Structure formats: C-alpha cells, structure tokens
mmCIF file of C-alpha atoms in Angstrom:
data_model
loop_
_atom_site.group_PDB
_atom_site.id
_atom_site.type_symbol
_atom_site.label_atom_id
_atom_site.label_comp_id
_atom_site.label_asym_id
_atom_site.label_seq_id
_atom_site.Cartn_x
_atom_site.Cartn_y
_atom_site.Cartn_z
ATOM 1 C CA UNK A 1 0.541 -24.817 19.604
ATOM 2 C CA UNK A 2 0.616 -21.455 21.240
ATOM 3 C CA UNK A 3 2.226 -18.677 20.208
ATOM 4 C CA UNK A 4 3.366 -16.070 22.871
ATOM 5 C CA UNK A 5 3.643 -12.418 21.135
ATOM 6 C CA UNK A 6 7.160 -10.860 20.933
ATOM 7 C CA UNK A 7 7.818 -7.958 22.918
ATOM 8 C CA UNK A 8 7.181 -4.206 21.733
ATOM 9 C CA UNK A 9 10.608 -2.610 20.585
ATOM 10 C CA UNK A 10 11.273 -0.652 23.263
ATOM 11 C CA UNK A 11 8.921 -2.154 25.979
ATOM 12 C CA UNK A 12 7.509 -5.142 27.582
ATOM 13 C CA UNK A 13 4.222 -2.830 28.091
ATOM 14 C CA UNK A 14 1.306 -4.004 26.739
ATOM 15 C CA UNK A 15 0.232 -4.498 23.598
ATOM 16 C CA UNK A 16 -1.746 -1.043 23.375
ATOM 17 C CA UNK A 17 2.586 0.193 24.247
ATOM 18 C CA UNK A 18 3.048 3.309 22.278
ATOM 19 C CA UNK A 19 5.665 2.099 21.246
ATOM 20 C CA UNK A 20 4.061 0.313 18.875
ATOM 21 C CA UNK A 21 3.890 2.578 15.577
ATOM 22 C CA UNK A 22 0.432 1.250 14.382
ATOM 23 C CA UNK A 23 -1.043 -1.169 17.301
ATOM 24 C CA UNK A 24 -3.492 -3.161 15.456
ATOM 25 C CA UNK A 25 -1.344 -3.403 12.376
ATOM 26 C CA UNK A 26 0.695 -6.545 11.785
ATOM 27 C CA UNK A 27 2.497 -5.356 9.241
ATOM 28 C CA UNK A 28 3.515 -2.007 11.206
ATOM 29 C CA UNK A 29 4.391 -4.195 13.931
ATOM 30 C CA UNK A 30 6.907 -6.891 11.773
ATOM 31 C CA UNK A 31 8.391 -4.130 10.650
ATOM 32 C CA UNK A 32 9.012 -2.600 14.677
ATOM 33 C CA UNK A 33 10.658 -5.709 15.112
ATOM 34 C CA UNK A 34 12.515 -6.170 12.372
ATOM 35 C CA UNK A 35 12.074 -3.155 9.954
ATOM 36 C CA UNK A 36 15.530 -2.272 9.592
ATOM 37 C CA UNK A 37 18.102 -3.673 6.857
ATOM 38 C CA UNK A 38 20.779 -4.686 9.519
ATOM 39 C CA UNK A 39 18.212 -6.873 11.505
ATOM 40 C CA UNK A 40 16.522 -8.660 8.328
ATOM 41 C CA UNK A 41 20.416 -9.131 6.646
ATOM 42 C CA UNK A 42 21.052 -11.174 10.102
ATOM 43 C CA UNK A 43 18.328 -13.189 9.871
ATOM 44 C CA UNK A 44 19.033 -13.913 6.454
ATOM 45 C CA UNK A 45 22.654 -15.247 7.461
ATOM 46 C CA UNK A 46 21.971 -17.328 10.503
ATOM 47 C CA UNK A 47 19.643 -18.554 7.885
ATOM 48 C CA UNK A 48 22.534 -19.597 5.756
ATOM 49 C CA UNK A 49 24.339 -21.195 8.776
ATOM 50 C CA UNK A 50 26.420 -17.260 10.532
ATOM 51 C CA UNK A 51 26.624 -18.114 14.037
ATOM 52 C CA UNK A 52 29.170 -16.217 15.398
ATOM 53 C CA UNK A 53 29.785 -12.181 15.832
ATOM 54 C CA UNK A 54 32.857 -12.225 13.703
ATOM 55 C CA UNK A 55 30.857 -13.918 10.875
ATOM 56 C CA UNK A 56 28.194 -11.400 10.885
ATOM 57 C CA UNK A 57 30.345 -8.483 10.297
ATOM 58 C CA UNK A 58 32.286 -10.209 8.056
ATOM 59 C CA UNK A 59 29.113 -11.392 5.812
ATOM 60 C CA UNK A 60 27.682 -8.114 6.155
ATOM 61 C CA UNK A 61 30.708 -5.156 6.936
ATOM 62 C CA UNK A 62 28.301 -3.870 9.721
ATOM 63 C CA UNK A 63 29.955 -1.557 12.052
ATOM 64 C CA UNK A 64 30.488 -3.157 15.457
ATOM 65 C CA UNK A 65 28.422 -1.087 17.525
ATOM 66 C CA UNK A 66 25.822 -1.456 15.108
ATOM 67 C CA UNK A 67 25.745 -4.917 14.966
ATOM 68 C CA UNK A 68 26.252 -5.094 19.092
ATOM 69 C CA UNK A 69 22.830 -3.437 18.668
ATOM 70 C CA UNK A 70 20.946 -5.244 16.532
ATOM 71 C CA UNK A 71 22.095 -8.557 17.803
ATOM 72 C CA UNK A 72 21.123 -7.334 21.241
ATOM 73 C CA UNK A 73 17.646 -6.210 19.558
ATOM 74 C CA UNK A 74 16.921 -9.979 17.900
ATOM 75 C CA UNK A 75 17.652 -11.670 21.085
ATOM 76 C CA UNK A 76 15.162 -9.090 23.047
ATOM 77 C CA UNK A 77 12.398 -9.773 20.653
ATOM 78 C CA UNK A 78 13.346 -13.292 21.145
ATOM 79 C CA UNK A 79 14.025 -14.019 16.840
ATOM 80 C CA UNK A 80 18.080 -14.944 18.202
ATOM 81 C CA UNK A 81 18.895 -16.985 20.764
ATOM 82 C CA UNK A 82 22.334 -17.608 22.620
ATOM 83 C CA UNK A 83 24.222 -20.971 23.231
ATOM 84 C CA UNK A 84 27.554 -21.965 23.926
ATOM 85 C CA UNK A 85 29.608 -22.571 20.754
ATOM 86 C CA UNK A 86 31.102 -25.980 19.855
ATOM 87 C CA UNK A 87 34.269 -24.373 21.724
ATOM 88 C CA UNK A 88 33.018 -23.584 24.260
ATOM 89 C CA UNK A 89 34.854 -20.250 24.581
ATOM 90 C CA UNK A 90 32.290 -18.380 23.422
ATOM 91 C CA UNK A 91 28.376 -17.698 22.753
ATOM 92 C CA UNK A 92 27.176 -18.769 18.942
ATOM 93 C CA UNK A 93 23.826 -16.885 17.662
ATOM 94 C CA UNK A 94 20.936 -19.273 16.846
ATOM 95 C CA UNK A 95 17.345 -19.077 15.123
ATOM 96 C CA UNK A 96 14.596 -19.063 17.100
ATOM 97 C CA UNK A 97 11.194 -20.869 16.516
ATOM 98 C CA UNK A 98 10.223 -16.978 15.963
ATOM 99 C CA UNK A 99 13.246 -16.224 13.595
ATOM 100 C CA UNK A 100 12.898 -19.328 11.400
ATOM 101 C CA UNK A 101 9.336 -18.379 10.561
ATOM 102 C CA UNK A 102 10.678 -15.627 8.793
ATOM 103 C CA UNK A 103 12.193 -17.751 5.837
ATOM 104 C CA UNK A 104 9.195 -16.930 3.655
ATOM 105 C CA UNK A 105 9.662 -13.343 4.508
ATOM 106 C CA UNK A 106 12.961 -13.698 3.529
ATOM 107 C CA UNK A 107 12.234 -15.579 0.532
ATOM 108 C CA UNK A 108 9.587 -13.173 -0.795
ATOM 109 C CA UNK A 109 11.880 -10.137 -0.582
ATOM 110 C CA UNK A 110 14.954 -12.328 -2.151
ATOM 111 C CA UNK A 111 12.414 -13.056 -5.117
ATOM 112 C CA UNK A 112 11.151 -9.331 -5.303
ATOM 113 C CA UNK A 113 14.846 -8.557 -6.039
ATOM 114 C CA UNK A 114 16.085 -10.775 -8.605
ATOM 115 C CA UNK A 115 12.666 -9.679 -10.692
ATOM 116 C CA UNK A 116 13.036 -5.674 -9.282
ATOM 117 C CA UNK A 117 16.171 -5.145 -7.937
ATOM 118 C CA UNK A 118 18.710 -6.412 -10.867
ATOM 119 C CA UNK A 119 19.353 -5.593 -14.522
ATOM 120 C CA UNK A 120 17.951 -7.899 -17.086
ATOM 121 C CA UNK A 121 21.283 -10.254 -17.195
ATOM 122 C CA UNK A 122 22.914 -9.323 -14.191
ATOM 123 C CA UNK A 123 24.200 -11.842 -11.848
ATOM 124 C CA UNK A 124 23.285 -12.579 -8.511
ATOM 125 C CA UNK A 125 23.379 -15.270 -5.805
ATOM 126 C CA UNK A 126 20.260 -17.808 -6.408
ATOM 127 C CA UNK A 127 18.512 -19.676 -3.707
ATOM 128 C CA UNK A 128 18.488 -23.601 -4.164
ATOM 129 C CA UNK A 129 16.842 -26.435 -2.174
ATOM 130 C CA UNK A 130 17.872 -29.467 -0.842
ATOM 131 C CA UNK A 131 18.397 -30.842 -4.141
ATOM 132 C CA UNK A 132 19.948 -28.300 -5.922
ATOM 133 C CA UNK A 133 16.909 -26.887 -7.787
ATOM 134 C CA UNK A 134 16.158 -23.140 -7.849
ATOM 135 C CA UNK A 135 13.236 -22.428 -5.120
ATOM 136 C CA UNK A 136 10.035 -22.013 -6.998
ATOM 137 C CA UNK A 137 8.377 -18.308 -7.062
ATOM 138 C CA UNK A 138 6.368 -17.391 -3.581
ATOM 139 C CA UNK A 139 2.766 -17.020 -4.742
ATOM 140 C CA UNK A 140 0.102 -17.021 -2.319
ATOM 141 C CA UNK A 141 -3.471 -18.399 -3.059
ATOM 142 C CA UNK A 142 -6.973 -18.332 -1.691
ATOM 143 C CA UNK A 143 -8.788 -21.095 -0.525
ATOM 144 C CA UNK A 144 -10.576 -21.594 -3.841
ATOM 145 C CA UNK A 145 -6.698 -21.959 -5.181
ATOM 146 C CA UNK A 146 -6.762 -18.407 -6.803
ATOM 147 C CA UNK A 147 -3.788 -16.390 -6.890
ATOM 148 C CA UNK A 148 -3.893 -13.780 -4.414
ATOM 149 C CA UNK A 149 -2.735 -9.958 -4.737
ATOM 150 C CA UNK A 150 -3.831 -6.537 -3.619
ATOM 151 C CA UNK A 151 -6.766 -6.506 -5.798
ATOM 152 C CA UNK A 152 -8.033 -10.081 -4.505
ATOM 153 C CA UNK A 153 -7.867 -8.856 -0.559
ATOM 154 C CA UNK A 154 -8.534 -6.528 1.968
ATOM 155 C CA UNK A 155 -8.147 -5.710 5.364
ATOM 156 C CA UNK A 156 -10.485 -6.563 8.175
ATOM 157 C CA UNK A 157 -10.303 -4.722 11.425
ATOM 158 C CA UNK A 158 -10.911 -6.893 14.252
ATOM 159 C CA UNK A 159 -12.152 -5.380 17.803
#
C-alpha cells in the first residue's frame, strides 16, 4: 500500500515548506494538521456517524465561520471528504482513509481523559465496541511484548 503524505497547512510546497513548524518531526507535523480542538472534535464525530454541517455545530456549538474553516481545513489535508447526501440536496462530510486512521489517536486521548481529565466518580460518556463492552485501555508494546513508555524509547533522527 502506498501512502501519499498530506499537504503542509498552508502549502502544497515541499516537505522542507516552512510551514511546517518542526519538518522532521511527526509529531509537530500531526499536530499542523490537526492540532487544534475544533479539527480533532470533528474527527471524533464523523467518527460517531456527524455527516452533515448542521450536525457538527450542533454536536459541538462551534461558531459557523469557525467550523466553515476547519471543515475547509480537513478536506485540504485530505482527513474529510465530500459526497452527495442521501438527498441529494446537499454535500454530507465523510472519513477519509487518512481520517479513519486517527481512531487510535482519538482513542488514546478519550482514555487519557476519563483517567486525567474527570473527578474520581464523575460521569462521562464511555466508548463501547461492537458488542457492547467497554474498549480495553490503549497500551502500546515492543516487539519483545513489553509495555512501552517514555522511559522504554527514544527518538531516532533519520537523514
């Protein structure tokens, strides 16, 4: 399978753009993309099935020019795509390839906040799979099946 890189935020330059805030980085360059709580909040409701403007707002009380934007933005960097609604009337917002493949990005910050973001008790929404069981915690492991954290990796520059 090959992957075609998304497009610098504010360029289709290459990828040594300055608009890039740290080149070589892909964390930095995630976060170009889709850095911003608007952006990842939209991914995270076409995730749960928002397709059309209207829903967005409503789901997330984003302004409209706001959300104009960052609509615009995800379809640029290719994460939305456009198709005709069911209608036909007007254009529904779909996951890309590219957007989907952010569910475990998703995920991982939905799990940092119902251990970091939430009083010992308090209530909030819980993510369930297809059969109605709570997901299981993200944890990434080596190949030797280790758990992996910041004190089990580093960074490698390549080039």
């Amino acid at each position: 399978m090959t992957r075609t890189p998304l497009d610098a935020p504010n360029s289709s330059d290459s990828p040594d753009s300055p608009d890039w805030t740290d080149p070589d980085c892909p964390v930095a360059r995630t976060l170009d993309l889709v850095g911003d709580r608007w952006s990842l909040l939209l991914i995270r409701d076409a995730m749960d099935g928002a397709a059309s403007f209207t829903e967005f707002q409503r789901r997330t009380g984003i302004a409209r020019n706001i959300l104009t934007d960052r609509l615009r933005k995800l379809l640029t960097h290719g994460l939305l795509a456009q198709r005709p609604a069911p209608s036909g009337r007007r254009q529904e917002y779909v996951l890309t390839d590219a957007g989907r493949a952010l569910f475990p990005v998703i995920l991982t910050l939905r799990q940092w906040g119902e251990r970091h973001a939430f009083a010992p008790g308090e209530s909030h929404s819980v993510l369930l799979d297809r059969h109605g069981t709570p997901v299981p915690d993200l944890a990434p492991v080596g190949a030797d099946g280790v758990l992996l954290d910041a004190d089990t990796t580093h960074v490698r520059k390549i080039g």
